[in-house]
mmCIF file of C-alpha atoms in Angstrom:
data_model
loop_
_atom_site.group_PDB
_atom_site.id
_atom_site.type_symbol
_atom_site.label_atom_id
_atom_site.label_comp_id
_atom_site.label_asym_id
_atom_site.label_seq_id
_atom_site.Cartn_x
_atom_site.Cartn_y
_atom_site.Cartn_z
ATOM 1 C CA GLY U 206 0.000 0.000 0.000
ATOM 2 C CA GLU U 207 0.862 3.649 0.096
ATOM 3 C CA ASP U 208 1.144 4.058 3.828
ATOM 4 C CA VAL U 209 4.044 4.316 6.192
ATOM 5 C CA GLU U 210 2.843 2.453 9.248
ATOM 6 C CA GLN U 211 3.662 2.908 12.885
ATOM 7 C CA SER U 212 2.140 1.847 16.151
ATOM 8 C CA LEU U 213 0.189 4.764 17.566
ATOM 9 C CA PHE U 214 1.083 4.598 21.209
ATOM 10 C CA LEU U 215 3.969 3.601 23.464
ATOM 11 C CA SER U 216 4.320 3.989 27.205
ATOM 12 C CA VAL U 217 7.595 3.434 29.053
ATOM 13 C CA ARG U 218 9.050 4.183 32.467
ATOM 14 C CA GLU U 219 11.685 6.827 32.878
ATOM 15 C CA GLY U 220 15.131 5.302 32.508
ATOM 16 C CA ASP U 221 13.945 2.401 30.347
ATOM 17 C CA SER U 222 14.612 2.087 26.638
ATOM 18 C CA SER U 223 11.917 2.948 24.120
ATOM 19 C CA VAL U 224 11.649 1.220 20.775
ATOM 20 C CA ILE U 225 9.413 2.693 18.116
ATOM 21 C CA ASN U 226 8.820 0.632 15.007
ATOM 22 C CA CYS U 227 7.868 1.584 11.479
ATOM 23 C CA THR U 228 7.296 -0.149 8.181
ATOM 24 C CA TYR U 229 7.608 1.731 4.929
ATOM 25 C CA THR U 230 6.578 0.869 1.432
ATOM 26 C CA ASP U 231 8.957 2.106 -1.222
ATOM 27 C CA SER U 232 12.039 -0.053 -1.611
ATOM 28 C CA SER U 233 13.648 2.704 -3.656
ATOM 29 C CA SER U 234 13.430 5.220 -0.834
ATOM 30 C CA THR U 235 16.906 6.582 -0.320
ATOM 31 C CA TYR U 236 16.509 8.221 3.063
ATOM 32 C CA LEU U 237 14.446 7.290 6.082
ATOM 33 C CA TYR U 238 13.815 9.729 8.871
ATOM 34 C CA TRP U 239 12.695 10.050 12.427
ATOM 35 C CA TYR U 240 11.085 13.310 13.460
ATOM 36 C CA LYS U 241 9.905 14.476 16.877
ATOM 37 C CA GLN U 242 6.935 16.754 17.422
ATOM 38 C CA GLU U 243 6.096 18.307 20.751
ATOM 39 C CA PRO U 244 2.572 19.645 21.395
ATOM 40 C CA GLY U 245 1.691 22.633 19.250
ATOM 41 C CA ALA U 246 5.094 22.725 17.620
ATOM 42 C CA GLY U 247 6.624 21.913 14.266
ATOM 43 C CA LEU U 248 8.772 18.936 13.479
ATOM 44 C CA GLN U 249 12.292 18.431 14.692
ATOM 45 C CA LEU U 250 14.525 16.109 12.705
ATOM 46 C CA LEU U 251 16.031 13.628 15.146
ATOM 47 C CA THR U 252 18.043 11.509 12.795
ATOM 48 C CA TYR U 253 18.014 9.958 9.373
ATOM 49 C CA ILE U 254 19.580 6.943 7.783
ATOM 50 C CA PHE U 255 20.669 6.321 4.246
ATOM 51 C CA SER U 256 19.196 3.218 2.695
ATOM 52 C CA ASN U 257 22.526 1.451 2.301
ATOM 53 C CA MET U 258 23.107 1.502 6.053
ATOM 54 C CA ASP U 259 21.882 -1.016 8.612
ATOM 55 C CA MET U 260 22.375 1.011 11.716
ATOM 56 C CA LYS U 261 23.082 4.510 12.867
ATOM 57 C CA GLN U 262 23.798 5.614 16.412
ATOM 58 C CA ASP U 263 23.672 9.138 17.708
ATOM 59 C CA GLN U 264 24.062 9.520 21.470
ATOM 60 C CA ARG U 265 20.915 8.004 23.007
ATOM 61 C CA LEU U 266 19.342 7.272 19.637
ATOM 62 C CA THR U 267 19.877 4.101 17.623
ATOM 63 C CA VAL U 268 18.235 3.573 14.258
ATOM 64 C CA LEU U 269 18.021 0.096 12.777
ATOM 65 C CA LEU U 270 17.071 -0.492 9.162
ATOM 66 C CA ASN U 271 16.008 -3.822 7.693
ATOM 67 C CA LYS U 272 15.742 -3.023 4.041
ATOM 68 C CA LYS U 273 14.571 -6.494 3.080
ATOM 69 C CA ASP U 274 11.549 -6.221 5.352
ATOM 70 C CA LYS U 275 11.229 -2.432 4.900
ATOM 71 C CA HIS U 276 11.355 -2.064 8.655
ATOM 72 C CA LEU U 277 12.803 0.870 10.530
ATOM 73 C CA SER U 278 13.115 1.262 14.268
ATOM 74 C CA LEU U 279 14.176 3.987 16.657
ATOM 75 C CA ARG U 280 15.574 3.087 20.032
ATOM 76 C CA ILE U 281 15.850 5.763 22.700
ATOM 77 C CA ALA U 282 18.105 4.718 25.546
ATOM 78 C CA ASP U 283 17.529 5.977 29.098
ATOM 79 C CA THR U 284 14.219 7.557 28.156
ATOM 80 C CA GLN U 285 13.471 10.806 29.959
ATOM 81 C CA THR U 286 10.207 12.639 30.586
ATOM 82 C CA GLY U 287 11.361 15.257 28.102
ATOM 83 C CA ASP U 288 11.259 12.591 25.422
ATOM 84 C CA SER U 289 7.458 12.493 25.652
ATOM 85 C CA ALA U 290 6.272 13.565 22.212
ATOM 86 C CA ILE U 291 4.998 12.214 18.921
ATOM 87 C CA TYR U 292 7.601 10.474 16.800
ATOM 88 C CA PHE U 293 7.110 10.318 13.058
ATOM 89 C CA CYS U 294 8.763 7.889 10.732
ATOM 90 C CA ALA U 295 9.148 9.156 7.172
ATOM 91 C CA GLU U 296 10.524 7.985 3.859
ATOM 92 C CA ASN U 297 11.823 9.904 0.888
ATOM 93 C CA ARG U 298 10.194 8.910 -2.380
ATOM 94 C CA GLY U 299 10.334 10.031 -5.946
ATOM 95 C CA GLY U 300 14.032 10.707 -6.137
ATOM 96 C CA GLY U 301 13.994 12.638 -2.941
ATOM 97 C CA PHE U 302 11.269 15.098 -3.782
ATOM 98 C CA LYS U 303 8.528 13.716 -1.557
ATOM 99 C CA THR U 304 8.646 12.835 2.082
ATOM 100 C CA ILE U 305 5.818 10.601 3.227
ATOM 101 C CA PHE U 306 5.044 10.427 6.914
ATOM 102 C CA GLY U 307 3.641 7.749 9.117
ATOM 103 C CA ALA U 308 0.791 8.550 11.476
ATOM 104 C CA GLY U 309 3.139 9.096 14.384
ATOM 105 C CA THR U 310 3.762 7.203 17.605
ATOM 106 C CA ARG U 311 2.815 8.990 20.783
ATOM 107 C CA LEU U 312 5.424 8.238 23.432
ATOM 108 C CA PHE U 313 4.455 8.631 27.081
ATOM 109 C CA VAL U 314 7.221 8.505 29.645
ATOM 110 C CA LYS U 315 6.140 7.781 33.188
ATOM 111 C CA ALA U 316 8.230 9.124 36.029
ATOM 112 C CA GLY T 76 21.631 24.913 11.617
ATOM 113 C CA ALA T 77 19.170 25.846 8.913
ATOM 114 C CA VAL T 78 16.121 27.730 10.123
ATOM 115 C CA VAL T 79 12.696 27.992 8.562
ATOM 116 C CA SER T 80 10.210 30.492 9.906
ATOM 117 C CA GLN T 81 6.480 30.781 9.402
ATOM 118 C CA HIS T 82 4.254 33.761 9.881
ATOM 119 C CA PRO T 83 1.822 34.066 11.473
ATOM 120 C CA SER T 84 2.067 31.358 14.098
ATOM 121 C CA ARG T 85 -1.648 31.602 14.778
ATOM 122 C CA VAL T 86 -4.455 33.205 12.827
ATOM 123 C CA ILE T 87 -8.193 33.376 13.264
ATOM 124 C CA CYS T 88 -10.300 34.471 10.331
ATOM 125 C CA LYS T 89 -13.950 34.604 9.412
ATOM 126 C CA SER T 90 -15.553 32.276 6.884
ATOM 127 C CA GLY T 91 -15.269 33.575 3.369
ATOM 128 C CA THR T 92 -12.108 35.573 3.897
ATOM 129 C CA SER T 93 -8.629 34.707 2.654
ATOM 130 C CA VAL T 94 -5.524 34.270 4.748
ATOM 131 C CA LYS T 95 -1.883 34.193 3.698
ATOM 132 C CA ILE T 96 0.807 32.184 5.448
ATOM 133 C CA GLU T 97 4.457 32.903 4.805
ATOM 134 C CA CYS T 98 7.306 30.435 4.924
ATOM 135 C CA ARG T 99 10.877 31.729 4.909
ATOM 136 C CA SER T 100 14.238 30.041 4.861
ATOM 137 C CA LEU T 101 16.365 32.334 6.979
ATOM 138 C CA ASP T 102 19.924 31.256 6.305
ATOM 139 C CA PHE T 103 19.847 29.148 3.187
ATOM 140 C CA GLN T 104 18.421 29.112 -0.291
ATOM 141 C CA ALA T 105 15.473 26.812 -0.716
ATOM 142 C CA THR T 106 14.890 25.708 -4.260
ATOM 143 C CA THR T 107 12.046 23.499 -3.091
ATOM 144 C CA MET T 108 9.477 24.126 -0.401
ATOM 145 C CA PHE T 109 6.720 21.836 0.757
ATOM 146 C CA TRP T 110 3.385 22.602 2.358
ATOM 147 C CA TYR T 111 1.782 20.138 4.742
ATOM 148 C CA ARG T 112 -1.453 20.058 6.613
ATOM 149 C CA GLN T 113 -1.848 18.306 9.921
ATOM 150 C CA PHE T 114 -5.165 17.429 11.487
ATOM 151 C CA PRO T 115 -5.359 16.915 15.260
ATOM 152 C CA LYS T 116 -3.604 13.743 16.347
ATOM 153 C CA GLN T 117 -2.902 12.812 12.754
ATOM 154 C CA SER T 118 0.045 12.706 10.469
ATOM 155 C CA LEU T 119 1.260 15.339 8.070
ATOM 156 C CA MET T 120 -0.440 15.347 4.714
ATOM 157 C CA LEU T 121 1.622 16.734 1.860
ATOM 158 C CA MET T 122 -0.439 19.352 0.063
ATOM 159 C CA ALA T 123 1.956 20.633 -2.564
ATOM 160 C CA THR T 124 5.544 20.998 -3.615
ATOM 161 C CA SER T 125 6.728 24.343 -4.845
ATOM 162 C CA ASN T 126 9.867 25.086 -6.790
ATOM 163 C CA GLU T 127 11.221 28.584 -7.032
ATOM 164 C CA GLY T 128 10.017 30.345 -10.137
ATOM 165 C CA SER T 129 7.599 27.663 -11.282
ATOM 166 C CA LYS T 130 4.086 26.526 -10.536
ATOM 167 C CA ALA T 131 3.449 24.363 -7.541
ATOM 168 C CA THR T 132 2.701 20.678 -7.907
ATOM 169 C CA TYR T 133 -0.378 19.759 -5.939
ATOM 170 C CA GLU T 134 -1.132 16.385 -4.451
ATOM 171 C CA GLN T 135 -4.236 14.546 -5.503
ATOM 172 C CA GLY T 136 -7.337 15.873 -3.810
ATOM 173 C CA VAL T 137 -5.867 19.285 -2.960
ATOM 174 C CA GLU T 138 -7.706 22.141 -4.655
ATOM 175 C CA LYS T 139 -5.182 24.400 -6.320
ATOM 176 C CA ASP T 140 -7.669 27.261 -6.614
ATOM 177 C CA LYS T 141 -8.359 27.128 -2.927
ATOM 178 C CA PHE T 142 -4.790 26.768 -1.703
ATOM 179 C CA LEU T 143 -2.721 29.188 -3.731
ATOM 180 C CA ILE T 144 1.010 28.694 -3.471
ATOM 181 C CA ASN T 145 3.602 31.151 -4.625
ATOM 182 C CA HIS T 146 7.356 30.587 -4.458
ATOM 183 C CA ALA T 147 8.635 33.867 -5.773
ATOM 184 C CA SER T 148 12.133 33.757 -4.375
ATOM 185 C CA LEU T 149 14.672 31.300 -3.031
ATOM 186 C CA THR T 150 13.783 32.225 0.519
ATOM 187 C CA LEU T 151 10.036 32.765 0.486
ATOM 188 C CA SER T 152 6.968 30.700 -0.271
ATOM 189 C CA THR T 153 3.415 31.698 0.559
ATOM 190 C CA LEU T 154 0.239 29.688 0.988
ATOM 191 C CA THR T 155 -3.034 31.565 0.625
ATOM 192 C CA VAL T 156 -6.189 29.858 1.783
ATOM 193 C CA THR T 157 -8.927 31.497 -0.248
ATOM 194 C CA SER T 158 -12.559 31.779 0.808
ATOM 195 C CA ALA T 159 -11.773 29.948 4.009
ATOM 196 C CA HIS T 160 -14.310 27.653 5.642
ATOM 197 C CA PRO T 161 -14.313 26.100 9.104
ATOM 198 C CA GLU T 162 -13.174 22.774 7.643
ATOM 199 C CA ASP T 163 -9.975 24.511 6.523
ATOM 200 C CA SER T 164 -9.061 24.973 10.178
ATOM 201 C CA SER T 165 -5.862 23.044 10.690
ATOM 202 C CA PHE T 166 -2.167 23.204 11.465
ATOM 203 C CA TYR T 167 -0.205 24.135 8.341
ATOM 204 C CA ILE T 168 3.487 23.344 8.255
ATOM 205 C CA CYS T 169 6.000 24.259 5.599
ATOM 206 C CA SER T 170 9.401 22.779 4.978
ATOM 207 C CA ALA T 171 12.289 23.752 2.779
ATOM 208 C CA ARG T 172 15.091 21.891 1.109
ATOM 209 C CA ASP T 173 18.491 23.496 0.890
ATOM 210 C CA ARG T 174 19.689 23.527 -2.694
ATOM 211 C CA GLY T 175 22.933 21.946 -1.598
ATOM 212 C CA GLU T 176 21.391 19.073 0.316
ATOM 213 C CA VAL T 177 19.315 16.133 -0.753
ATOM 214 C CA ALA T 178 18.738 14.378 2.520
ATOM 215 C CA GLN T 179 17.153 16.973 4.681
ATOM 216 C CA GLN T 180 14.076 19.090 4.837
ATOM 217 C CA TYR T 181 13.909 21.812 7.418
ATOM 218 C CA PHE T 182 10.527 22.379 8.943
ATOM 219 C CA GLY T 183 8.888 25.577 10.031
ATOM 220 C CA PRO T 184 7.151 25.798 13.411
ATOM 221 C CA GLY T 185 3.696 25.653 11.866
ATOM 222 C CA THR T 186 0.702 27.970 11.613
ATOM 223 C CA ARG T 187 -2.510 27.248 13.453
ATOM 224 C CA LEU T 188 -5.436 28.442 11.331
ATOM 225 C CA THR T 189 -8.881 28.720 12.876
ATOM 226 C CA VAL T 190 -11.804 29.695 10.663
ATOM 227 C CA THR T 191 -14.895 30.861 12.514
#
C-alpha cells in the first residue's frame, strides 16, 4: 500500500529504553527519517539513515534499518520525561522530492 | 543549523475571507518548499511541492484554486487559503530543502489556522 505504518502509542518508564517501530513501502526510498513533534510545535529532525546503512547511532538514539523487510526502528536509551512527544517515521520517495510520513507514535514517559 | 520560519504562528479568520501564510528560509536558499497540513492527532499530509520560479505541484485531492502557493524567491513561499471555511481549520506546516542538500528538509514551526 501507500502508507508508512507505525504503532500509535507507546508507554515506558523513565530510565527504560523505548523502541518505536515503522514499516515503509517504497524499496527505492533513499533516506528514512525520524522526526519528533512536541505539542503545538513543528517537526524536529532527530536523525536519518541512508538506505545502504543497517544502523546509525547518535548519542541516546539508535536507528536500525532492515531493508529487506522495509522495517525501521528507533531506540531511545535511558528515556526521559522530556522525550514524551509524537515520533514520526518518514521515507523519501520520488528521487527525494517527496517525504511521506507515518501517522506518528505517541510516546508517554512515566516518572 | 538551517532555520525555517512561518508567519503568522496563529491566525483566526472569518468564513469567506482569505488568509496568507508565509514560509521563509532564513539562512539558506530553498529551491524546493513543501506545504503540509496536519489534522489533530494525525500525520502530516503533503499538500503541494513548490519550486522557485515555477508553478506548484499539488497532491491529488488538494484544490489548487483554494490553496494558492507562490514561491517567488529562493527564501520565500506563501500559501493563501482562499474563501476559508471552518473545515480549513488546521495546522499548516511548511518545509524547505536546501539547494545543496538532498537528505534533509527543514521544517517551520507551523501555523494554526482557525476559521470561525
